[in-house]
Amino acid sequence: AGGTVVHINSGVAALAAALIVGKRIGFTGSSTTPHNVPMVVLGAGLLWFGWFGFNAGSALAADGTAVNAFVVTNTAAAAAVVTWVIVSWIVGKKPSVVGAATGAVAGLVAITPAAGFVGPMPALIIGIGAGVLCYLAVELLLKLNIDDALAVFGVHGIGGVWGALATGLFVGVGFGALDVGRGEQVLNQLIAIVATLVWSFVATSVILLAIKYTIGLRAEESDEQAGLDQSIHGEEAYTS
């Protein structure tokens, strides 16, 4: 669950949207300032906690599979946090708490498809890989001046691809069993990854282009400049 149907799908859809909708006014290819850093951290913590319910709860029983899924979920997320901070320290010289929160999500994304099939050591590797690959993907999109506003492709798309591939690479290592040849399993994972990438990108693009050339896809520039809270709803979140 998760890797292809949720994360690759949403990540590639977000990339298509970023390309077709276009950049926000004032976007310069660098990270925008978070609105509220404490809320980012709180949200990441709630997400991390809730993810246990999804991964461990998918066992539909309080058994060894559920316990393993719980442990590897936490292991991968923690490894991704540390890795993201280290890589951002090396590359950008400025590790941030928002980056750490983003790294946690990347680790959670990557471990999800493998949570019922790998043990703690592969989970550690999966988390480290997510921290490196997702950080580099986010930075690459910024360098390419693509406005993936919430890093959906960088974190969910790339994290989902890595997680789905890693499931084939590590299935049965430390937990569970491999029922087919590893090469065959990796091939099956690659087929699923490519099929999801192509389907999601094409289908999303068709839908967005149809909307763009019929009823319109984004706000007028003047409304965007004023802020959509004010131009559409006639109110602002803050009065000072």
mmCIF file of C-alpha atoms in Angstrom:
data_model
loop_
_atom_site.group_PDB
_atom_site.id
_atom_site.type_symbol
_atom_site.label_atom_id
_atom_site.label_comp_id
_atom_site.label_asym_id
_atom_site.label_seq_id
_atom_site.Cartn_x
_atom_site.Cartn_y
_atom_site.Cartn_z
ATOM 1 C CA ALA A 1 0.000 0.000 0.000
ATOM 2 C CA GLY A 2 0.998 3.614 -0.344
ATOM 3 C CA GLY A 3 4.048 3.573 -2.606
ATOM 4 C CA THR A 4 2.395 3.582 -6.019
ATOM 5 C CA VAL A 5 -1.306 4.215 -5.495
ATOM 6 C CA VAL A 6 -0.812 7.146 -3.135
ATOM 7 C CA HIS A 7 2.682 8.617 -3.289
ATOM 8 C CA ILE A 8 3.930 8.118 -6.838
ATOM 9 C CA ASN A 9 0.466 8.933 -8.118
ATOM 10 C CA SER A 10 0.145 12.171 -6.133
ATOM 11 C CA GLY A 11 3.770 13.161 -6.719
ATOM 12 C CA VAL A 12 3.595 12.874 -10.495
ATOM 13 C CA ALA A 13 0.195 14.579 -10.540
ATOM 14 C CA ALA A 14 1.760 17.449 -8.594
ATOM 15 C CA LEU A 15 4.598 17.706 -11.115
ATOM 16 C CA ALA A 16 2.113 17.877 -13.981
ATOM 17 C CA ALA A 17 0.168 20.564 -12.110
ATOM 18 C CA ALA A 18 3.308 22.566 -11.383
ATOM 19 C CA LEU A 19 4.231 22.543 -15.076
ATOM 20 C CA ILE A 20 0.752 23.318 -16.424
ATOM 21 C CA VAL A 21 -0.528 25.746 -13.790
ATOM 22 C CA GLY A 22 2.809 27.532 -13.714
ATOM 23 C CA LYS A 23 4.759 29.391 -11.064
ATOM 24 C CA ARG A 24 3.259 31.602 -8.408
ATOM 25 C CA ILE A 25 3.834 35.301 -8.842
ATOM 26 C CA GLY A 26 7.160 36.184 -7.307
ATOM 27 C CA PHE A 27 8.534 32.644 -7.319
ATOM 28 C CA THR A 28 12.269 32.838 -7.946
ATOM 29 C CA GLY A 29 13.375 29.220 -7.743
ATOM 30 C CA SER A 30 14.165 29.302 -4.050
ATOM 31 C CA SER A 31 12.296 27.980 -1.042
ATOM 32 C CA THR A 32 9.475 30.211 0.151
ATOM 33 C CA THR A 33 9.286 31.178 3.802
ATOM 34 C CA PRO A 34 7.074 28.821 5.824
ATOM 35 C CA HIS A 35 4.039 30.528 7.266
ATOM 36 C CA ASN A 36 4.348 29.022 10.739
ATOM 37 C CA VAL A 37 7.306 26.790 11.634
ATOM 38 C CA PRO A 38 5.889 25.488 14.951
ATOM 39 C CA MET A 39 2.733 24.405 13.118
ATOM 40 C CA VAL A 40 4.893 22.642 10.505
ATOM 41 C CA VAL A 41 6.606 20.675 13.257
ATOM 42 C CA LEU A 42 3.301 19.927 15.005
ATOM 43 C CA GLY A 43 1.787 18.747 11.732
ATOM 44 C CA ALA A 44 4.782 16.511 10.990
ATOM 45 C CA GLY A 45 4.552 15.021 14.468
ATOM 46 C CA LEU A 46 0.856 14.300 14.103
ATOM 47 C CA LEU A 47 1.496 12.780 10.691
ATOM 48 C CA TRP A 48 4.312 10.607 12.047
ATOM 49 C CA PHE A 49 2.077 9.373 14.883
ATOM 50 C CA GLY A 50 -0.859 8.770 12.562
ATOM 51 C CA TRP A 51 1.335 6.859 10.121
ATOM 52 C CA PHE A 52 1.704 4.097 12.706
ATOM 53 C CA GLY A 53 -2.027 3.594 12.450
ATOM 54 C CA PHE A 54 -1.825 3.169 8.688
ATOM 55 C CA ASN A 55 1.247 0.949 8.428
ATOM 56 C CA ALA A 56 0.808 -1.149 11.568
ATOM 57 C CA GLY A 57 -2.974 -1.061 11.297
ATOM 58 C CA SER A 58 -2.813 -2.501 7.788
ATOM 59 C CA ALA A 59 -2.016 -5.847 9.412
ATOM 60 C CA LEU A 60 -5.624 -5.849 10.683
ATOM 61 C CA ALA A 61 -4.404 -7.647 13.808
ATOM 62 C CA ALA A 62 -2.245 -7.077 16.889
ATOM 63 C CA ASP A 63 0.405 -9.548 15.767
ATOM 64 C CA GLY A 64 4.048 -9.778 14.779
ATOM 65 C CA THR A 65 3.451 -8.196 11.394
ATOM 66 C CA ALA A 66 1.843 -5.161 13.007
ATOM 67 C CA VAL A 67 4.688 -4.811 15.500
ATOM 68 C CA ASN A 68 7.296 -5.085 12.757
ATOM 69 C CA ALA A 69 5.481 -2.521 10.619
ATOM 70 C CA PHE A 70 5.378 -0.160 13.609
ATOM 71 C CA VAL A 71 9.100 -0.552 14.297
ATOM 72 C CA VAL A 72 10.298 -0.191 10.698
ATOM 73 C CA THR A 73 8.045 2.826 10.156
ATOM 74 C CA ASN A 74 9.661 4.654 13.045
ATOM 75 C CA THR A 75 13.157 3.496 12.068
ATOM 76 C CA ALA A 76 12.918 4.714 8.476
ATOM 77 C CA ALA A 77 11.396 8.046 9.452
ATOM 78 C CA ALA A 78 14.072 8.701 12.071
ATOM 79 C CA ALA A 79 16.856 7.724 9.661
ATOM 80 C CA ALA A 80 15.460 10.035 7.005
ATOM 81 C CA VAL A 81 15.289 12.957 9.447
ATOM 82 C CA VAL A 82 18.945 12.592 10.410
ATOM 83 C CA THR A 83 20.024 12.035 6.804
ATOM 84 C CA TRP A 84 18.082 15.048 5.480
ATOM 85 C CA VAL A 85 19.641 17.303 8.123
ATOM 86 C CA ILE A 86 23.159 16.021 7.381
ATOM 87 C CA VAL A 87 22.782 16.389 3.605
ATOM 88 C CA SER A 88 21.281 19.866 3.921
ATOM 89 C CA TRP A 89 24.146 20.802 6.245
ATOM 90 C CA ILE A 90 26.698 19.581 3.700
ATOM 91 C CA VAL A 91 25.034 21.001 0.592
ATOM 92 C CA GLY A 92 23.236 24.115 1.773
ATOM 93 C CA LYS A 93 25.191 24.825 4.976
ATOM 94 C CA LYS A 94 21.908 25.558 6.769
ATOM 95 C CA PRO A 95 20.064 22.603 8.292
ATOM 96 C CA SER A 96 16.556 23.596 9.304
ATOM 97 C CA VAL A 97 13.743 22.243 11.425
ATOM 98 C CA VAL A 98 11.394 22.467 8.433
ATOM 99 C CA GLY A 99 13.906 20.353 6.514
ATOM 100 C CA ALA A 100 13.941 17.819 9.337
ATOM 101 C CA ALA A 101 10.141 17.650 9.279
ATOM 102 C CA THR A 102 10.215 17.194 5.509
ATOM 103 C CA GLY A 103 12.783 14.429 5.901
ATOM 104 C CA ALA A 104 10.492 12.625 8.328
ATOM 105 C CA VAL A 105 7.697 12.622 5.761
ATOM 106 C CA ALA A 106 10.107 11.364 3.101
ATOM 107 C CA GLY A 107 11.089 8.441 5.316
ATOM 108 C CA LEU A 108 7.479 7.622 6.095
ATOM 109 C CA VAL A 109 6.620 7.695 2.402
ATOM 110 C CA ALA A 110 9.481 5.405 1.441
ATOM 111 C CA ILE A 111 8.921 2.729 4.099
ATOM 112 C CA THR A 112 5.182 2.398 3.586
ATOM 113 C CA PRO A 113 5.121 -0.151 0.721
ATOM 114 C CA ALA A 114 7.825 -2.216 2.433
ATOM 115 C CA ALA A 115 6.520 -2.017 6.011
ATOM 116 C CA GLY A 116 5.064 -5.532 6.010
ATOM 117 C CA PHE A 117 7.998 -7.152 4.223
ATOM 118 C CA VAL A 118 11.322 -5.901 5.637
ATOM 119 C CA GLY A 119 13.061 -5.781 8.992
ATOM 120 C CA PRO A 120 14.729 -2.883 10.837
ATOM 121 C CA MET A 121 18.079 -2.914 9.007
ATOM 122 C CA PRO A 122 16.559 -2.569 5.517
ATOM 123 C CA ALA A 123 14.258 0.094 6.985
ATOM 124 C CA LEU A 124 17.359 2.009 8.076
ATOM 125 C CA ILE A 125 18.725 1.848 4.537
ATOM 126 C CA ILE A 126 15.369 2.866 3.065
ATOM 127 C CA GLY A 127 15.193 5.869 5.394
ATOM 128 C CA ILE A 128 18.736 6.971 4.552
ATOM 129 C CA GLY A 129 18.012 6.622 0.840
ATOM 130 C CA ALA A 130 14.830 8.663 1.195
ATOM 131 C CA GLY A 131 16.679 11.432 3.016
ATOM 132 C CA VAL A 132 19.299 11.725 0.281
ATOM 133 C CA LEU A 133 17.150 11.197 -2.810
ATOM 134 C CA CYS A 134 14.202 13.340 -1.733
ATOM 135 C CA TYR A 135 16.431 16.220 -0.615
ATOM 136 C CA LEU A 136 18.270 16.207 -3.941
ATOM 137 C CA ALA A 137 14.982 15.988 -5.873
ATOM 138 C CA VAL A 138 13.538 18.991 -4.034
ATOM 139 C CA GLU A 139 16.702 21.002 -4.653
ATOM 140 C CA LEU A 140 16.754 20.004 -8.336
ATOM 141 C CA LEU A 141 13.208 21.271 -8.914
ATOM 142 C CA LEU A 142 14.159 24.570 -7.275
ATOM 143 C CA LYS A 143 17.199 24.824 -9.533
ATOM 144 C CA LEU A 144 14.967 24.127 -12.553
ATOM 145 C CA ASN A 145 12.630 26.898 -11.354
ATOM 146 C CA ILE A 146 9.675 24.501 -11.103
ATOM 147 C CA ASP A 147 7.216 25.648 -8.452
ATOM 148 C CA ASP A 148 6.346 22.395 -6.666
ATOM 149 C CA ALA A 149 4.928 24.442 -3.802
ATOM 150 C CA LEU A 150 4.744 21.719 -1.147
ATOM 151 C CA ALA A 151 7.583 19.536 -2.471
ATOM 152 C CA VAL A 152 5.024 16.889 -3.381
ATOM 153 C CA PHE A 153 6.975 15.442 -6.299
ATOM 154 C CA GLY A 154 10.298 15.677 -4.507
ATOM 155 C CA VAL A 155 9.062 13.973 -1.336
ATOM 156 C CA HIS A 156 6.070 11.834 -2.303
ATOM 157 C CA GLY A 157 6.932 11.147 -5.938
ATOM 158 C CA ILE A 158 10.612 10.337 -5.511
ATOM 159 C CA GLY A 159 10.088 8.844 -2.049
ATOM 160 C CA GLY A 160 7.344 6.637 -3.444
ATOM 161 C CA VAL A 161 9.525 5.474 -6.346
ATOM 162 C CA TRP A 162 12.414 4.676 -4.016
ATOM 163 C CA GLY A 163 10.132 2.919 -1.528
ATOM 164 C CA ALA A 164 8.468 0.791 -4.184
ATOM 165 C CA LEU A 165 11.841 -0.161 -5.684
ATOM 166 C CA ALA A 166 13.348 -0.819 -2.250
ATOM 167 C CA THR A 167 10.455 -3.163 -1.476
ATOM 168 C CA GLY A 168 11.653 -5.400 -4.288
ATOM 169 C CA LEU A 169 15.289 -5.051 -3.277
ATOM 170 C CA PHE A 170 14.827 -5.880 0.417
ATOM 171 C CA VAL A 171 11.638 -7.944 0.697
ATOM 172 C CA GLY A 172 12.192 -10.837 3.084
ATOM 173 C CA VAL A 173 15.368 -9.339 4.585
ATOM 174 C CA GLY A 174 14.912 -9.423 8.350
ATOM 175 C CA PHE A 175 11.193 -10.132 8.140
ATOM 176 C CA GLY A 176 8.786 -12.084 5.979
ATOM 177 C CA ALA A 177 9.708 -14.226 3.012
ATOM 178 C CA LEU A 178 10.498 -13.803 -0.675
ATOM 179 C CA ASP A 179 8.154 -16.004 -2.693
ATOM 180 C CA VAL A 180 9.720 -15.359 -6.128
ATOM 181 C CA GLY A 181 13.198 -14.609 -7.422
ATOM 182 C CA ARG A 182 14.506 -11.212 -6.292
ATOM 183 C CA GLY A 183 15.166 -10.171 -9.874
ATOM 184 C CA GLU A 184 11.569 -11.011 -10.783
ATOM 185 C CA GLN A 185 10.264 -9.056 -7.809
ATOM 186 C CA VAL A 186 12.362 -5.999 -8.680
ATOM 187 C CA LEU A 187 11.086 -6.223 -12.259
ATOM 188 C CA ASN A 188 7.499 -6.361 -10.998
ATOM 189 C CA GLN A 189 8.142 -3.281 -8.879
ATOM 190 C CA LEU A 190 9.668 -1.412 -11.827
ATOM 191 C CA ILE A 191 6.680 -2.237 -14.028
ATOM 192 C CA ALA A 192 4.314 -0.887 -11.374
ATOM 193 C CA ILE A 193 6.435 2.256 -10.938
ATOM 194 C CA VAL A 194 6.602 3.057 -14.656
ATOM 195 C CA ALA A 195 2.913 2.293 -15.218
ATOM 196 C CA THR A 196 1.935 4.618 -12.359
ATOM 197 C CA LEU A 197 4.281 7.395 -13.518
ATOM 198 C CA VAL A 198 2.947 7.363 -17.065
ATOM 199 C CA TRP A 199 -0.732 6.936 -16.190
ATOM 200 C CA SER A 200 -0.784 9.620 -13.517
ATOM 201 C CA PHE A 201 1.165 12.194 -15.529
ATOM 202 C CA VAL A 202 -0.859 11.708 -18.711
ATOM 203 C CA ALA A 203 -4.273 11.536 -17.017
ATOM 204 C CA THR A 204 -3.566 14.562 -14.805
ATOM 205 C CA SER A 205 -2.236 16.570 -17.744
ATOM 206 C CA VAL A 206 -5.310 15.816 -19.852
ATOM 207 C CA ILE A 207 -7.641 16.881 -17.025
ATOM 208 C CA LEU A 208 -5.716 20.074 -16.246
ATOM 209 C CA LEU A 209 -5.390 21.103 -19.900
ATOM 210 C CA ALA A 210 -9.112 20.515 -20.433
ATOM 211 C CA ILE A 211 -9.877 22.797 -17.491
ATOM 212 C CA LYS A 212 -7.297 25.367 -18.586
ATOM 213 C CA TYR A 213 -8.769 25.789 -22.054
ATOM 214 C CA THR A 214 -12.421 25.739 -20.970
ATOM 215 C CA ILE A 215 -13.285 27.348 -17.627
ATOM 216 C CA GLY A 216 -9.732 28.408 -16.731
ATOM 217 C CA LEU A 217 -7.247 26.946 -14.296
ATOM 218 C CA ARG A 218 -5.842 29.714 -12.122
ATOM 219 C CA ALA A 219 -6.792 33.061 -10.657
ATOM 220 C CA GLU A 220 -6.337 36.372 -12.416
ATOM 221 C CA GLU A 221 -2.964 37.972 -11.788
ATOM 222 C CA SER A 222 -4.528 40.932 -9.972
ATOM 223 C CA ASP A 223 -6.438 38.572 -7.649
ATOM 224 C CA GLU A 224 -3.304 36.579 -7.000
ATOM 225 C CA GLN A 225 -1.391 39.748 -6.190
ATOM 226 C CA ALA A 226 -4.070 40.857 -3.747
ATOM 227 C CA GLY A 227 -4.281 37.422 -2.177
ATOM 228 C CA LEU A 228 -7.107 34.952 -2.733
ATOM 229 C CA ASP A 229 -8.442 35.285 0.806
ATOM 230 C CA GLN A 230 -9.224 38.900 0.045
ATOM 231 C CA SER A 231 -10.092 38.726 -3.661
ATOM 232 C CA ILE A 232 -12.353 35.652 -3.446
ATOM 233 C CA HIS A 233 -13.619 35.566 0.128
ATOM 234 C CA GLY A 234 -13.388 39.245 1.090
ATOM 235 C CA GLU A 235 -11.521 38.555 4.292
ATOM 236 C CA GLU A 236 -7.988 38.110 5.574
ATOM 237 C CA ALA A 237 -6.624 35.641 8.085
ATOM 238 C CA TYR A 238 -4.864 38.352 10.085
ATOM 239 C CA THR A 239 -5.719 41.998 10.651
ATOM 240 C CA SER A 240 -2.251 43.185 11.582
#
